[in-house]
Short mmCIF file of C-alpha atoms in Angstrom, two decimals:
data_model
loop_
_atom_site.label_atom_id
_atom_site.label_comp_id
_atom_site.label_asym_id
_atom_site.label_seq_id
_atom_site.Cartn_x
_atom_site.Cartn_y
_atom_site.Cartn_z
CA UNK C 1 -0.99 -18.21 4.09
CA UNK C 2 -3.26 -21.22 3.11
CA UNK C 3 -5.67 -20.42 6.09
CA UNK C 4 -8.31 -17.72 5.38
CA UNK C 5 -8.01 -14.86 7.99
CA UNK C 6 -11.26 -12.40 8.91
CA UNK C 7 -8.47 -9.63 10.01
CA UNK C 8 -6.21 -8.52 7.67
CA UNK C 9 -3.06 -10.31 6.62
CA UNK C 10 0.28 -8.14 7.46
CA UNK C 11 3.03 -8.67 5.79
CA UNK C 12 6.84 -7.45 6.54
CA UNK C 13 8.29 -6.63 3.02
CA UNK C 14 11.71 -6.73 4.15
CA UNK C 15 13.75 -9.40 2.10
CA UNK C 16 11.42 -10.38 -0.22
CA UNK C 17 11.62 -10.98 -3.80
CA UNK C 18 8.95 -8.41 -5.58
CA UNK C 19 7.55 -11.46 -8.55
CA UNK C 20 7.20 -13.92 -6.23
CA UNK C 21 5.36 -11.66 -3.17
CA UNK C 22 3.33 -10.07 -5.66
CA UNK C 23 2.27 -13.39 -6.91
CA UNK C 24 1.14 -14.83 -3.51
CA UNK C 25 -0.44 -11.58 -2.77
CA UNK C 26 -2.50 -11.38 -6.23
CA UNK C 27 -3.36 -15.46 -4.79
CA UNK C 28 -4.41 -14.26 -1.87
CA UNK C 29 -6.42 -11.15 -2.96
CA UNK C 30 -8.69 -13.73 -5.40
CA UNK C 31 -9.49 -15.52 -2.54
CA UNK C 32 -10.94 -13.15 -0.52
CA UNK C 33 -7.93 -11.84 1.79
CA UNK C 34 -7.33 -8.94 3.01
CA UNK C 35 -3.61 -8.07 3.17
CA UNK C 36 -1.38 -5.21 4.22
CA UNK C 37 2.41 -5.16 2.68
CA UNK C 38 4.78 -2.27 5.10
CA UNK C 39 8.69 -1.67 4.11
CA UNK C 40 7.35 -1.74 0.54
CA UNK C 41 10.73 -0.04 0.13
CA UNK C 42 12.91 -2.91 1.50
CA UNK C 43 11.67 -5.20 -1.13
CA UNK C 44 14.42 -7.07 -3.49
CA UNK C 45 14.72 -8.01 -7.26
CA UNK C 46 16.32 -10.59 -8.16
CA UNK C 47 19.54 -8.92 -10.97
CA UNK C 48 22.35 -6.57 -10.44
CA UNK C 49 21.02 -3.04 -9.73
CA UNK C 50 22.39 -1.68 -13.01
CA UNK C 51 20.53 -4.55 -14.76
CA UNK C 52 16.89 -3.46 -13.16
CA UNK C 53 17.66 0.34 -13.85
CA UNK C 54 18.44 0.04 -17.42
CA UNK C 55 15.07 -1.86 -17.79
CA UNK C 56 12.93 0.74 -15.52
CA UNK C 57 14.78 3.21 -17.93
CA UNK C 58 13.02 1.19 -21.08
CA UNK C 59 9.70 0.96 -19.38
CA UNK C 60 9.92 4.78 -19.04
CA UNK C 61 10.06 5.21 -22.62
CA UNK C 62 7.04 3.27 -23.23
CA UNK C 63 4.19 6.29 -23.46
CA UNK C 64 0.87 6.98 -25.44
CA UNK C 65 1.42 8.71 -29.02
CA UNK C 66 -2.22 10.48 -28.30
CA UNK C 67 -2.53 12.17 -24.61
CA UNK C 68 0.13 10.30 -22.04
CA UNK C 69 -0.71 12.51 -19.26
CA UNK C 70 -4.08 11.07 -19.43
CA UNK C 71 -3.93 8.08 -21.01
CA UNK C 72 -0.60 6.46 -19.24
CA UNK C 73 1.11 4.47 -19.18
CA UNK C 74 1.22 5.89 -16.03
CA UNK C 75 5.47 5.03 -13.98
CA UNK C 76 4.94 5.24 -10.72
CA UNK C 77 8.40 5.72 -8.49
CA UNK C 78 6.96 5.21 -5.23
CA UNK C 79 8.22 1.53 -3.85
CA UNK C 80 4.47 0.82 -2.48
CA UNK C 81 3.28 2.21 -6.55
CA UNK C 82 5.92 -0.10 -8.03
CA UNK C 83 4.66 -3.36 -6.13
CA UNK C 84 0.74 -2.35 -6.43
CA UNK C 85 0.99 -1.78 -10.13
CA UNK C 86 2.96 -5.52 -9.91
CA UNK C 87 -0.11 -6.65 -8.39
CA UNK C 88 -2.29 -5.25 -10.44
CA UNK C 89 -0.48 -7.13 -13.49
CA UNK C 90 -1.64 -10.61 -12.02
CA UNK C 91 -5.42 -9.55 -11.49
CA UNK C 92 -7.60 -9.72 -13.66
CA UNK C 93 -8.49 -5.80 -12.55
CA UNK C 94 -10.61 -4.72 -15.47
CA UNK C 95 -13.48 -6.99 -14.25
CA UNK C 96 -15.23 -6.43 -11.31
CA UNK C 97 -13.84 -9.44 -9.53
CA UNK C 98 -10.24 -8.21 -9.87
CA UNK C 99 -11.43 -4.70 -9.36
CA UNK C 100 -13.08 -5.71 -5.92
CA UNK C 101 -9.61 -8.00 -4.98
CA UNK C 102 -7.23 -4.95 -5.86
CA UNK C 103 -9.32 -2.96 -3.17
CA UNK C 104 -8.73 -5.28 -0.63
CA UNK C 105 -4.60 -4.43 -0.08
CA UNK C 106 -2.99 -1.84 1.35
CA UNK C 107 0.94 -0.96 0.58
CA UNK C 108 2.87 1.41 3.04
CA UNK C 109 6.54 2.79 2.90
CA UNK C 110 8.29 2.26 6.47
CA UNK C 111 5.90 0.84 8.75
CA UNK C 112 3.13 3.14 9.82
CA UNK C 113 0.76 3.14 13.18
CA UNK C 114 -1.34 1.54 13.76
CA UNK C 115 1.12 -1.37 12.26
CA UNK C 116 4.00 -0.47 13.55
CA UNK C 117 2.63 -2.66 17.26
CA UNK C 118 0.74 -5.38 15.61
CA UNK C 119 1.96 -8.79 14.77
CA UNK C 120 3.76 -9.23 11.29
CA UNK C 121 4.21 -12.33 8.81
CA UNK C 122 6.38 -13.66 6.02
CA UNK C 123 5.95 -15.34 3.21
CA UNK C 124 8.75 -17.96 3.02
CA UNK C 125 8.09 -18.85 -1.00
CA UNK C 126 9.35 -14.96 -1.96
CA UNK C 127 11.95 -14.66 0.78
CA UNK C 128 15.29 -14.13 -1.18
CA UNK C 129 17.48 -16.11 1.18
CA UNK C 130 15.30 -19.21 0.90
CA UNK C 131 14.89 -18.39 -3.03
CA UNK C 132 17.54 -16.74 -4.52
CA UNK C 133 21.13 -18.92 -4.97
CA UNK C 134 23.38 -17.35 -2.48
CA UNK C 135 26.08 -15.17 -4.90
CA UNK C 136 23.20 -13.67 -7.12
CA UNK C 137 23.20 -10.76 -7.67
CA UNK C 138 20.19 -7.99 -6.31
CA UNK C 139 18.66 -4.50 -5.29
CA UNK C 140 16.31 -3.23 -3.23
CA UNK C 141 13.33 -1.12 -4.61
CA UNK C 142 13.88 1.98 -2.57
CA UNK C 143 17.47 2.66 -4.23
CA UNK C 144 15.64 1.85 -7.64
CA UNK C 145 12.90 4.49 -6.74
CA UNK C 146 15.62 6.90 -5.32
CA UNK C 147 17.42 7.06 -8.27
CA UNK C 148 14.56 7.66 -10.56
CA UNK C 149 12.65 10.30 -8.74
CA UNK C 150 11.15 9.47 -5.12
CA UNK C 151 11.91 11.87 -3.07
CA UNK C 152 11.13 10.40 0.39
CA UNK C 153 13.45 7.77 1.00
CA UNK C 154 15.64 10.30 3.75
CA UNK C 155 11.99 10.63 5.58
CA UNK C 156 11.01 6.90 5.45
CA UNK C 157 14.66 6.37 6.72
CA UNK C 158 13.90 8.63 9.39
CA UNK C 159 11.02 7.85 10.70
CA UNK C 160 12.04 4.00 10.38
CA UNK C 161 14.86 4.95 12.82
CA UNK C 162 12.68 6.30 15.51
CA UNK C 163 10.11 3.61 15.40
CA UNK C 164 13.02 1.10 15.77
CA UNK C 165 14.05 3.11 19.43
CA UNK C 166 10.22 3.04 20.16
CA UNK C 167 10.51 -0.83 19.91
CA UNK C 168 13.66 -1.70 21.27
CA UNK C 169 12.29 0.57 24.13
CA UNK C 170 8.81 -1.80 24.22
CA UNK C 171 10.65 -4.91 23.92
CA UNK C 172 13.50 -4.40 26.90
CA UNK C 173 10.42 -3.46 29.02
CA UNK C 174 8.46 -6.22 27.96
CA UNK C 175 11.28 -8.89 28.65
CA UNK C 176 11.83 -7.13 32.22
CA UNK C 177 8.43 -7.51 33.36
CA UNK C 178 8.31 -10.90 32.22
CA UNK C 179 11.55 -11.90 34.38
CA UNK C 180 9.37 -10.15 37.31
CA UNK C 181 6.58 -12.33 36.94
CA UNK C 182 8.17 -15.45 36.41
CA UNK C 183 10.09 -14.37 40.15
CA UNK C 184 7.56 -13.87 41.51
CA UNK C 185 5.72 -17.30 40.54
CA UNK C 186 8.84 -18.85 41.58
CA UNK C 187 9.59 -17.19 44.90
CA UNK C 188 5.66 -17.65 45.96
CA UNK C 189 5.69 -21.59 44.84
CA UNK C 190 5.13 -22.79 48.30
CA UNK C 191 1.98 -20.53 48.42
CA UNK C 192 0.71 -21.93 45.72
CA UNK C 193 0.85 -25.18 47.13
CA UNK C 194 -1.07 -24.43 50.24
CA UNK C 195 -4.01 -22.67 48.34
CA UNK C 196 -4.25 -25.81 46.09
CA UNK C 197 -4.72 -28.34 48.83
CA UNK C 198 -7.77 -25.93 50.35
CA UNK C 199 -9.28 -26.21 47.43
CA UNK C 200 -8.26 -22.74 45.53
#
């Protein structure tokens, strides 16, 4: 992601490793990207799973002796919340430069139109089989969020399942008409020939 991209940057969540993602995005974001993280659910941490829920359990304790509903600190359980307010952590978002960078992503459970037919990248420095030692231990942010109060993993798991058909669909009719077209180049070859030499 060293090239700087007019359109926004999307990015598959799916196997990465939440510190390191978040810290290319927050990278990114400085710089003037625009990015787009889907499967915010499918995201890893690095640690067993009852590791990471024992210390979600200690950051819920952590509240404001004065007015928490207002003041925070707010615990999100949505995965998209979870990996914004990581974000958020490596900004600098109470000046207006990281205030203007934190506008410029967008974080989406499942992968939702008008994403779901566009072209999506990875970031190879957070993947977790490139950066984790095989063996280690992990868990994925949606059974984290699951477990501690997000009540839409059945729907994202849903809807994931029928946009997967949708593409399977698209791609198998894709690949046919492909094999058409490259028959028919091939079977009119000798055509081809004969309208180059008349100058065509």
């Amino acid at each position: 992601m060293s090239a700087f991209s007019a359109t926004p940057v999307i990015i598959d969540g799916k196997g990465h490793l939440l510190g390191r993602l978040a810290a290319v995005v927050a990278k990114q974001l400085l710089a003037g990207q625009k990015i787009v993280v889907v499967r915010c659910e499918e995201i890893n941490i690095s640690g067993s799973y009852m590791r990471n829920k024992l210390r979600y359990a200690n950051f819920l304790h952590k509240r404001h002796i004065v007015n928490p509903k207002k003041l925070g600190p707010f615990h999100h359980r949505a995965p998209s919340r979870i990996l914004h307010r990581t974000i958020r952590g490596m900004l600098p978002h109470r000046t207006h430069r990281g205030a203007v960078a934190l506008e410029h992503i967008k974080l989406y459970e499942g992968c939702p139109p008008p994403y779901d037919l566009k072209k999506k990248m990875v970031v190879p420095a957070a993947l977790r089989v490139l950066r984790l030692k095989p063996g280690r231990k992990y868990c994925t942010v949606k059974r984290l969020s699951h477990d501690f109060g997000w009540g839409y993993r059945d729907v994202v798991d849903r809807l994931e399942e029928k946009r997967k058909i949708k593409a399977k669909a698209f791609h198998e009719r894709k690949t046919a008409a492909a094999k058409l077209r490259q028959k028919a180049v091939q079977d009119q070859a000798s055509s081809y020939q004969t309208l180059t030499t008349h100058g065509y």
